[in-house]
Amino acid sequence: MPFDNQYLDIILKLCASFLCGLLLGFERKSRQHAVGLRTLILISVSTCLLCILSIHIAGNLDNARGDPGRIAAAVVTGIGFLGTGAILRQGLNVRGLTSAAVIWTAAALGLACGAGLFFVVGITLLICLTTLLLFEKIEWRLFPAEKTKKLTIVYSGFGIDIADIQTKIANTGLLQRDFNMSESIEKERIELIFSVKAPGAFNLELLTKELMETGKIAKISISDD
């Protein structure tokens, strides 16, 4: 390959990897996620560089036995640690799984750009962006209750109907997973703690109005932990 064409090819690969990281990073940042533009651009471009380096080493006449897959394999191993750092546990919920997957995608696209597989990169990037942008709305429609929360209800007095309470909770869009109950004979109170799945547009005021019909409520709260 001529000298000028060789460097033009490298620039094209790096620019393609930059674009992949930019688009994926913009998608993450627009949704207020920790992984953003600079992180994914650096991952994509740097893995592209490593792939170019790997191919160069393998094609060097002084190192004819070089394996172009060695650096790529090391990248796949190393990027797993970075992806793990994007996964956070907040109370009963785990966040960052999609961002971790996007980190893996950016690394893969960078390696593919380094190998010059631009058609494959384009198709993969199109599929990934379509998945991130379109399927989020589909998930919200099919699975609106996505966050696990702890619902605490304290009743003054006894004689409550657990089945009626569970029906009222279900009517407000909460999906019950399990619950615990405790009674205080001295204080004449019953405490119910439900583990529920709550939709993003959950209305606590509506739930309170529904539960007011089930007995004398001393306290009601819903939290992530």
Coordinates of N, CA and C in Angstrom, one line a residue:
M1 N 0.8 -1.2 0.0 CA 0.0 0.0 0.0 C 0.9 1.2 0.0
P2 N 0.7 2.2 -0.9 CA 1.5 3.4 -0.9 C 1.4 4.2 0.4
F3 N 2.5 5.0 0.6 CA 2.6 5.7 1.9 C 1.4 6.6 2.1
D4 N 1.0 7.4 1.2 CA -0.2 8.3 1.4 C -1.5 7.6 1.6
N5 N -1.7 6.5 0.9 CA -3.0 5.8 1.0 C -3.0 5.1 2.4
Q6 N -1.8 4.7 2.8 CA -1.8 4.0 4.1 C -2.3 4.9 5.3
Y7 N -1.8 6.1 5.3 CA -2.1 7.0 6.3 C -3.6 7.5 6.1
L8 N -4.0 7.7 4.9 CA -5.4 8.1 4.6 C -6.3 7.0 5.2
D9 N -6.0 5.7 5.0 CA -6.8 4.6 5.5 C -6.8 4.6 7.0
I10 N -5.7 4.9 7.7 CA -5.7 5.0 9.1 C -6.6 6.1 9.6
I11 N -6.5 7.3 9.0 CA -7.3 8.5 9.4 C -8.8 8.1 9.2
L12 N -9.1 7.4 8.1 CA -10.5 7.1 7.9 C -11.0 6.1 9.0
K13 N -10.2 5.2 9.4 CA -10.6 4.3 10.4 C -10.8 5.0 11.8
L14 N -9.9 5.9 12.1 CA -10.0 6.6 13.3 C -11.2 7.5 13.3
C15 N -11.5 8.2 12.2 CA -12.7 9.1 12.1 C -14.0 8.3 12.2
A16 N -14.0 7.1 11.6 CA -15.2 6.2 11.7 C -15.4 5.8 13.2
S17 N -14.4 5.4 13.9 CA -14.5 5.0 15.3 C -14.9 6.2 16.1
F18 N -14.4 7.4 15.8 CA -14.8 8.6 16.5 C -16.3 8.9 16.4
L19 N -16.8 8.7 15.2 CA -18.2 8.9 14.9 C -19.1 7.9 15.7
C20 N -18.6 6.7 15.7 CA -19.4 5.6 16.5 C -19.5 6.0 18.0
G21 N -18.4 6.4 18.6 CA -18.4 6.8 20.0 C -19.2 8.0 20.2
L22 N -19.1 9.0 19.3 CA -19.9 10.2 19.4 C -21.4 10.0 19.4
L23 N -21.9 9.2 18.5 CA -23.3 8.9 18.4 C -23.8 8.1 19.6
L24 N -23.0 7.1 20.0 CA -23.4 6.3 21.2 C -23.4 7.2 22.4
G25 N -22.4 8.0 22.6 CA -22.2 8.9 23.7 C -23.3 9.9 23.8
F26 N -23.7 10.5 22.7 CA -24.8 11.5 22.6 C -26.1 10.8 23.1
E27 N -26.3 9.6 22.7 CA -27.6 8.9 23.1 C -27.6 8.7 24.6
R28 N -26.5 8.3 25.2 CA -26.4 8.1 26.6 C -26.5 9.4 27.4
K29 N -25.8 10.4 26.9 CA -25.8 11.7 27.7 C -27.2 12.4 27.6
S30 N -27.9 12.2 26.5 CA -29.2 12.8 26.3 C -30.2 12.2 27.3
R31 N -29.9 11.1 27.9 CA -30.8 10.4 28.9 C -30.2 10.6 30.3
Q32 N -29.2 11.5 30.4 CA -28.6 11.8 31.7 C -27.9 10.6 32.4
H33 N -27.3 9.8 31.6 CA -26.5 8.6 32.1 C -25.1 9.1 32.4
A34 N -24.4 8.4 33.3 CA -23.0 8.7 33.6 C -22.1 8.6 32.5
V35 N -22.3 7.5 31.7 CA -21.4 7.3 30.5 C -21.8 8.2 29.4
G36 N -20.9 9.1 29.0 CA -21.3 10.1 28.0 C -20.4 10.2 26.8
L37 N -20.3 11.3 26.2 CA -19.6 11.6 24.9 C -18.1 11.2 25.0
R38 N -17.4 11.9 25.9 CA -16.0 11.7 26.0 C -15.6 10.3 26.3
T39 N -16.3 9.7 27.2 CA -15.9 8.3 27.6 C -16.0 7.3 26.4
L40 N -17.1 7.4 25.7 CA -17.3 6.4 24.6 C -16.5 6.8 23.4
I41 N -16.2 8.0 23.1 CA -15.3 8.4 22.0 C -13.9 7.9 22.3
L42 N -13.5 8.1 23.5 CA -12.1 7.6 23.9 C -12.0 6.1 23.8
I43 N -13.1 5.4 24.2 CA -13.1 3.9 24.1 C -13.0 3.5 22.7
S44 N -13.9 4.0 21.9 CA -14.0 3.6 20.5 C -12.7 3.9 19.7
V45 N -12.2 5.2 19.9 CA -11.0 5.6 19.1 C -9.8 4.8 19.6
S46 N -9.6 4.6 20.9 CA -8.5 3.9 21.4 C -8.5 2.5 21.0
T47 N -9.6 1.8 21.1 CA -9.7 0.4 20.6 C -9.4 0.3 19.1
C48 N -9.8 1.3 18.4 CA -9.5 1.3 16.9 C -8.0 1.4 16.7
L49 N -7.3 2.2 17.5 CA -5.9 2.4 17.5 C -5.2 1.1 17.8
L50 N -5.7 0.4 18.9 CA -5.1 -0.9 19.3 C -5.3 -1.9 18.2
C51 N -6.4 -1.9 17.5 CA -6.6 -2.9 16.4 C -5.7 -2.6 15.2
I52 N -5.5 -1.3 14.9 CA -4.5 -1.0 13.9 C -3.1 -1.4 14.2
L53 N -2.8 -1.2 15.5 CA -1.5 -1.6 16.0 C -1.3 -3.1 15.9
S54 N -2.4 -3.8 16.3 CA -2.3 -5.3 16.2 C -2.1 -5.8 14.8
I55 N -2.8 -5.2 13.9 CA -2.7 -5.6 12.5 C -1.3 -5.3 11.9
H56 N -0.8 -4.1 12.4 CA 0.5 -3.7 11.9 C 1.6 -4.6 12.4
I57 N 1.5 -5.0 13.7 CA 2.5 -5.9 14.3 C 2.5 -7.2 13.6
A58 N 1.3 -7.7 13.3 CA 1.1 -9.0 12.7 C 1.7 -9.0 11.2
G59 N 1.6 -7.9 10.5 CA 2.0 -7.8 9.2 C 3.4 -7.3 9.0
N60 N 4.1 -7.1 10.1 CA 5.5 -6.7 10.1 C 6.4 -7.8 9.6
L61 N 7.3 -7.6 8.6 CA 8.1 -8.6 8.1 C 9.0 -9.2 9.1
D62 N 9.4 -8.4 10.1 CA 10.3 -8.9 11.2 C 9.5 -9.7 12.2
N63 N 8.2 -9.8 12.1 CA 7.4 -10.5 13.1 C 6.3 -11.2 12.3
A64 N 6.6 -12.1 11.4 CA 5.7 -12.7 10.5 C 4.7 -13.6 11.3
R65 N 5.1 -14.0 12.5 CA 4.2 -14.9 13.2 C 3.3 -14.1 14.2
G66 N 3.2 -12.8 14.0 CA 2.4 -12.1 14.9 C 0.9 -12.4 14.8
D67 N 0.2 -12.4 15.9 CA -1.2 -12.7 15.9 C -2.1 -11.4 16.0
P68 N -2.8 -11.0 15.0 CA -3.6 -9.8 15.1 C -4.7 -9.8 16.1
G69 N -5.0 -11.0 16.6 CA -6.1 -11.2 17.5 C -5.7 -11.0 19.0
R70 N -4.4 -11.0 19.3 CA -4.0 -10.9 20.6 C -4.4 -9.6 21.3
I71 N -4.1 -8.5 20.7 CA -4.5 -7.2 21.3 C -6.0 -7.1 21.4
A72 N -6.7 -7.5 20.4 CA -8.2 -7.5 20.4 C -8.7 -8.3 21.6
A73 N -8.1 -9.5 21.8 CA -8.6 -10.3 22.9 C -8.3 -9.6 24.3
A74 N -7.2 -8.9 24.3 CA -6.9 -8.2 25.6 C -7.8 -7.1 25.8
V75 N -8.3 -6.4 24.7 CA -9.2 -5.3 24.8 C -10.6 -5.8 25.3
V76 N -11.0 -7.0 24.8 CA -12.3 -7.6 25.3 C -12.2 -7.9 26.7
T77 N -11.1 -8.4 27.2 CA -10.9 -8.7 28.6 C -10.9 -7.4 29.5
G78 N -10.1 -6.4 29.0 CA -10.0 -5.2 29.8 C -11.3 -4.4 29.8
I79 N -12.0 -4.3 28.8 CA -13.2 -3.5 28.7 C -14.3 -4.0 29.7
G80 N -14.2 -5.3 30.1 CA -15.2 -5.8 31.0 C -15.1 -5.1 32.4
F81 N -13.9 -4.8 32.8 CA -13.7 -4.1 34.1 C -14.3 -2.7 34.0
L82 N -14.1 -2.0 32.9 CA -14.7 -0.7 32.7 C -16.2 -0.7 32.7
G83 N -16.7 -1.7 32.0 CA -18.2 -1.9 32.0 C -18.8 -2.1 33.3
T84 N -18.0 -2.9 34.1 CA -18.5 -3.2 35.5 C -18.6 -1.9 36.3
G85 N -17.7 -1.0 36.1 CA -17.7 0.3 36.8 C -18.9 1.1 36.5
A86 N -19.6 0.9 35.4 CA -20.8 1.7 35.1 C -22.0 1.1 35.7
I87 N -22.0 -0.1 36.3 CA -23.1 -0.7 36.9 C -23.2 -0.3 38.4
L88 N -24.3 0.4 38.8 CA -24.5 0.9 40.1 C -25.7 0.2 40.7
R89 N -25.7 0.0 42.0 CA -26.9 -0.4 42.8 C -27.4 0.7 43.6
Q90 N -28.7 1.1 43.4 CA -29.3 2.1 44.1 C -30.5 1.6 44.8
G91 N -30.4 1.3 46.1 CA -31.5 0.7 46.9 C -31.8 -0.6 46.4
L92 N -33.0 -0.9 45.9 CA -33.5 -2.2 45.5 C -33.3 -2.3 44.0
N93 N -32.7 -1.3 43.3 CA -32.6 -1.3 41.9 C -31.2 -1.3 41.4
V94 N -30.9 -1.8 40.2 CA -29.6 -1.8 39.6 C -29.6 -0.9 38.4
R95 N -28.7 0.0 38.3 CA -28.7 0.9 37.2 C -27.3 0.8 36.4
G96 N -27.3 1.1 35.2 CA -26.1 1.1 34.4 C -25.8 -0.1 33.5
L97 N -26.8 -1.0 33.5 CA -26.5 -2.2 32.7 C -26.5 -1.9 31.2
T98 N -27.4 -1.0 30.8 CA -27.4 -0.6 29.4 C -26.1 0.2 29.1
S99 N -25.7 1.1 30.0 CA -24.5 1.8 29.7 C -23.3 0.9 29.6
A100 N -23.2 -0.1 30.5 CA -22.1 -1.1 30.4 C -22.1 -1.8 29.0
A101 N -23.3 -2.1 28.5 CA -23.4 -2.8 27.2 C -23.0 -1.8 26.1
V102 N -23.3 -0.5 26.3 CA -22.9 0.5 25.3 C -21.4 0.6 25.3
I103 N -20.7 0.5 26.5 CA -19.3 0.5 26.5 C -18.7 -0.6 25.7
W104 N -19.3 -1.8 25.9 CA -18.8 -3.0 25.1 C -19.0 -2.7 23.6
T105 N -20.1 -2.1 23.3 CA -20.4 -1.9 21.9 C -19.4 -0.9 21.3
A106 N -19.1 0.2 22.0 CA -18.2 1.1 21.5 C -16.8 0.5 21.3
A107 N -16.4 -0.4 22.2 CA -15.1 -1.1 22.0 C -15.1 -2.0 20.8
A108 N -16.2 -2.7 20.6 CA -16.3 -3.6 19.5 C -16.3 -2.8 18.1
L109 N -17.0 -1.7 18.1 CA -17.1 -0.8 16.9 C -15.7 -0.2 16.6
G110 N -15.0 0.1 17.7 CA -13.7 0.7 17.5 C -12.7 -0.4 16.9
L111 N -12.8 -1.6 17.4 CA -12.0 -2.7 16.9 C -12.3 -2.9 15.4
A112 N -13.6 -2.9 15.1 CA -14.1 -3.2 13.7 C -13.6 -2.1 12.8
C113 N -13.6 -0.8 13.3 CA -13.1 0.3 12.5 C -11.6 0.1 12.2
G114 N -10.9 -0.3 13.2 CA -9.5 -0.5 13.1 C -9.2 -1.6 12.1
A115 N -10.1 -2.6 11.9 CA -9.9 -3.7 10.9 C -10.4 -3.3 9.6
G116 N -11.0 -2.1 9.5 CA -11.5 -1.6 8.2 C -12.8 -2.2 7.7
L117 N -13.6 -2.7 8.7 CA -14.9 -3.3 8.3 C -16.0 -2.3 8.4
F118 N -16.0 -1.3 7.5 CA -16.9 -0.2 7.7 C -18.3 -0.5 7.4
F119 N -18.6 -1.4 6.5 CA -20.0 -1.8 6.2 C -20.6 -2.5 7.4
V120 N -19.8 -3.4 8.0 CA -20.3 -4.1 9.2 C -20.5 -3.1 10.3
V121 N -19.6 -2.1 10.5 CA -19.7 -1.1 11.5 C -21.0 -0.3 11.3
G122 N -21.3 0.1 10.1 CA -22.5 0.9 9.8 C -23.7 0.2 10.1
I123 N -23.8 -1.1 9.7 CA -25.0 -1.9 10.0 C -25.2 -2.1 11.5
T124 N -24.1 -2.4 12.2 CA -24.1 -2.6 13.7 C -24.5 -1.4 14.4
L125 N -23.9 -0.2 14.0 CA -24.2 1.0 14.6 C -25.7 1.4 14.4
L126 N -26.2 1.1 13.2 CA -27.6 1.4 13.0 C -28.5 0.6 13.8
I127 N -28.2 -0.7 14.0 CA -29.0 -1.6 14.8 C -29.0 -1.2 16.3
C128 N -27.8 -0.8 16.8 CA -27.6 -0.4 18.2 C -28.3 0.9 18.5
L129 N -28.2 1.9 17.6 CA -28.9 3.1 17.9 C -30.4 3.0 17.8
T130 N -30.9 2.2 16.8 CA -32.3 1.9 16.7 C -32.8 1.2 18.0
T131 N -32.0 0.3 18.5 CA -32.4 -0.5 19.7 C -32.5 0.5 20.9
L132 N -31.5 1.4 21.0 CA -31.4 2.3 22.2 C -32.5 3.3 22.1
L133 N -32.8 3.8 20.9 CA -33.8 4.9 20.8 C -35.2 4.4 20.7
L134 N -35.5 3.4 20.0 CA -36.8 2.9 19.7 C -37.3 2.0 20.8
F135 N -36.5 1.0 21.2 CA -37.0 0.0 22.1 C -37.2 0.5 23.5
E136 N -36.6 1.6 23.8 CA -36.9 2.2 25.1 C -38.4 2.5 25.3
K137 N -39.0 3.1 24.2 CA -40.4 3.4 24.2 C -41.3 2.1 24.3
I138 N -40.8 1.1 23.5 CA -41.6 -0.1 23.5 C -41.5 -0.8 24.9
E139 N -40.4 -0.7 25.6 CA -40.2 -1.3 26.9 C -41.2 -0.6 27.9
W140 N -41.2 0.8 27.8 CA -42.1 1.5 28.7 C -43.5 1.2 28.5
R141 N -43.9 0.8 27.2 CA -45.3 0.5 27.0 C -45.7 -0.9 27.5
L142 N -44.7 -1.8 27.2 CA -45.0 -3.2 27.6 C -44.7 -3.5 29.0
F143 N -43.7 -2.9 29.6 CA -43.3 -3.1 31.0 C -43.2 -1.7 31.7
P144 N -44.3 -1.1 32.0 CA -44.2 0.3 32.6 C -43.7 0.2 34.0
A145 N -44.0 -0.8 34.8 CA -43.5 -0.9 36.1 C -42.1 -1.5 36.2
E146 N -41.1 -0.7 36.3 CA -39.7 -1.2 36.1 C -38.9 -1.0 37.4
K147 N -39.3 0.0 38.3 CA -38.5 0.2 39.5 C -39.0 -0.5 40.7
T148 N -38.1 -1.2 41.4 CA -38.6 -1.8 42.6 C -38.5 -0.9 43.8
K149 N -39.6 -0.8 44.5 CA -39.7 0.2 45.6 C -40.3 -0.5 46.9
K150 N -40.1 0.1 48.0 CA -40.6 -0.4 49.3 C -41.8 0.4 49.7
L151 N -43.0 -0.2 49.8 CA -44.2 0.5 50.2 C -44.5 0.2 51.6
T152 N -44.5 1.2 52.5 CA -44.8 1.0 53.9 C -46.1 1.6 54.3
I153 N -47.0 0.8 54.9 CA -48.3 1.3 55.3 C -48.5 1.0 56.8
V154 N -48.8 2.0 57.6 CA -49.0 1.8 59.0 C -50.5 2.1 59.4
Y155 N -51.2 1.1 59.9 CA -52.6 1.3 60.3 C -52.7 1.4 61.8
S156 N -53.6 2.3 62.2 CA -54.0 2.4 63.6 C -55.2 1.5 63.9
G157 N -55.0 0.6 64.8 CA -56.1 -0.4 65.1 C -55.9 -1.7 64.3
F158 N -56.9 -2.6 64.5 CA -56.8 -3.9 63.9 C -58.0 -4.1 63.0
G159 N -58.1 -5.4 62.5 CA -59.2 -5.7 61.6 C -59.1 -5.3 60.2
I160 N -58.0 -5.1 59.6 CA -57.8 -4.7 58.2 C -58.0 -5.9 57.3
D161 N -58.4 -5.6 56.1 CA -58.5 -6.7 55.1 C -57.3 -6.7 54.1
I162 N -56.4 -7.6 54.3 CA -55.2 -7.7 53.5 C -55.5 -7.8 52.0
A163 N -56.5 -8.6 51.6 CA -56.9 -8.8 50.2 C -57.4 -7.5 49.6
D164 N -58.2 -6.7 50.3 CA -58.7 -5.5 49.8 C -57.5 -4.5 49.6
I165 N -56.6 -4.5 50.5 CA -55.4 -3.6 50.4 C -54.6 -3.9 49.2
Q166 N -54.4 -5.2 49.0 CA -53.6 -5.6 47.8 C -54.4 -5.3 46.5
T167 N -55.7 -5.3 46.5 CA -56.5 -5.0 45.3 C -56.3 -3.5 45.1
K168 N -56.4 -2.7 46.1 CA -56.2 -1.2 46.0 C -54.8 -0.9 45.4
I169 N -53.8 -1.6 45.9 CA -52.5 -1.3 45.4 C -52.3 -1.6 44.0
A170 N -52.9 -2.8 43.6 CA -52.9 -3.2 42.1 C -53.6 -2.2 41.2
N171 N -54.7 -1.6 41.8 CA -55.5 -0.6 41.0 C -54.7 0.6 40.6
T172 N -53.7 1.0 41.4 CA -52.9 2.2 41.1 C -51.7 1.9 40.2
G173 N -51.6 0.7 39.7 CA -50.5 0.4 38.8 C -49.3 -0.3 39.4
L174 N -49.3 -0.5 40.7 CA -48.2 -1.2 41.3 C -48.3 -2.7 41.2
L175 N -47.1 -3.3 41.0 CA -47.1 -4.8 40.9 C -46.4 -5.3 42.2
Q176 N -47.2 -6.1 42.9 CA -46.7 -6.6 44.2 C -45.8 -7.8 44.0
R177 N -44.7 -7.8 44.7 CA -43.8 -9.0 44.7 C -43.9 -9.8 45.9
D178 N -43.9 -9.2 47.1 CA -44.1 -9.9 48.4 C -44.3 -8.8 49.4
F179 N -44.7 -9.3 50.6 CA -44.9 -8.3 51.7 C -44.7 -9.0 53.0
N180 N -44.4 -8.1 54.0 CA -44.3 -8.5 55.4 C -45.2 -7.7 56.3
M181 N -45.7 -8.4 57.4 CA -46.6 -7.7 58.3 C -46.2 -7.9 59.7
S182 N -46.3 -6.8 60.5 CA -46.0 -6.9 61.9 C -47.1 -6.1 62.7
E183 N -47.4 -6.6 63.9 CA -48.4 -6.0 64.7 C -47.8 -5.5 66.1
S184 N -48.2 -4.4 66.5 CA -47.8 -3.9 67.8 C -49.1 -3.9 68.7
I185 N -49.1 -4.8 69.6 CA -50.3 -4.9 70.5 C -50.4 -3.7 71.4
E186 N -49.3 -3.3 71.9 CA -49.2 -2.2 72.9 C -49.7 -0.9 72.2
K187 N -49.2 -0.6 71.0 CA -49.5 0.6 70.3 C -50.8 0.5 69.4
E188 N -51.3 -0.7 69.3 CA -52.5 -1.0 68.5 C -52.2 -0.5 67.0
R189 N -51.1 -1.0 66.5 CA -50.8 -0.6 65.1 C -50.4 -1.9 64.3
I190 N -50.6 -1.8 63.0 CA -50.2 -2.9 62.1 C -49.4 -2.2 61.0
E191 N -48.2 -2.8 60.8 CA -47.3 -2.3 59.7 C -47.2 -3.3 58.6
L192 N -47.5 -2.8 57.4 CA -47.4 -3.7 56.2 C -46.2 -3.1 55.4
I193 N -45.3 -4.0 54.9 CA -44.2 -3.6 54.1 C -44.3 -4.4 52.8
F194 N -44.6 -3.7 51.7 CA -44.7 -4.4 50.4 C -43.5 -4.1 49.5
S195 N -43.0 -5.1 48.8 CA -42.0 -4.9 47.8 C -42.8 -4.8 46.4
V196 N -42.7 -3.7 45.8 CA -43.6 -3.5 44.6 C -42.7 -3.0 43.4
K197 N -43.2 -3.2 42.2 CA -42.7 -2.6 41.0 C -43.5 -1.4 40.6
A198 N -42.9 -0.2 40.5 CA -43.6 1.0 40.3 C -43.3 1.6 38.9
P199 N -44.3 2.0 38.2 CA -44.1 2.7 36.9 C -43.5 4.1 37.1
G200 N -42.9 4.7 36.1 CA -42.2 6.0 36.2 C -43.2 7.1 36.5
A201 N -44.5 6.9 36.1 CA -45.5 8.0 36.3 C -46.4 7.6 37.5
F202 N -45.8 7.0 38.5 CA -46.6 6.6 39.7 C -47.1 7.8 40.4
N203 N -48.4 7.7 40.9 CA -49.1 8.7 41.6 C -49.3 8.3 43.1
L204 N -48.5 8.8 44.0 CA -48.7 8.5 45.4 C -50.0 9.0 46.0
E205 N -50.4 10.2 45.5 CA -51.6 10.8 46.0 C -52.8 9.9 45.7
L206 N -52.9 9.3 44.5 CA -53.9 8.4 44.1 C -53.9 7.1 45.0
L207 N -52.7 6.6 45.3 CA -52.6 5.4 46.1 C -53.1 5.7 47.5
T208 N -52.8 6.9 48.1 CA -53.2 7.3 49.4 C -54.7 7.4 49.5
K209 N -55.4 7.9 48.5 CA -56.8 8.0 48.5 C -57.5 6.6 48.4
E210 N -56.9 5.8 47.6 CA -57.4 4.4 47.6 C -57.3 3.7 48.9
L211 N -56.1 3.8 49.5 CA -55.9 3.1 50.8 C -56.6 3.7 52.0
M212 N -57.0 4.9 51.9 CA -57.8 5.6 53.0 C -59.1 4.8 53.2
E213 N -59.6 4.1 52.2 CA -60.8 3.4 52.3 C -60.7 2.1 53.0
T214 N -59.4 1.7 53.3 CA -59.2 0.3 53.8 C -59.0 0.3 55.4
G215 N -58.9 1.5 56.0 CA -58.7 1.6 57.4 C -58.1 3.0 57.8
K216 N -57.9 3.1 59.1 CA -57.3 4.4 59.6 C -55.8 4.3 59.4
I217 N -55.2 5.0 58.5 CA -53.8 5.0 58.2 C -53.1 6.1 59.0
A218 N -52.0 5.6 59.7 CA -51.2 6.5 60.5 C -50.0 7.0 59.6
K219 N -49.5 6.2 58.7 CA -48.4 6.5 57.9 C -48.4 5.7 56.6
I220 N -47.9 6.4 55.5 CA -47.7 5.7 54.3 C -46.5 6.3 53.6
S221 N -45.6 5.5 53.1 CA -44.4 6.0 52.4 C -44.0 4.9 51.3
I222 N -43.3 5.4 50.3 CA -42.8 4.6 49.3 C -41.4 5.1 49.0
S223 N -40.4 4.2 49.0 CA -39.0 4.5 48.8 C -38.3 3.5 48.0
D224 N -37.0 3.8 47.6 CA -36.2 2.8 46.8 C -35.5 1.8 47.7
D225 N -35.5 2.0 49.0 CA -34.7 1.1 49.9 C -35.5 0.8 51.1

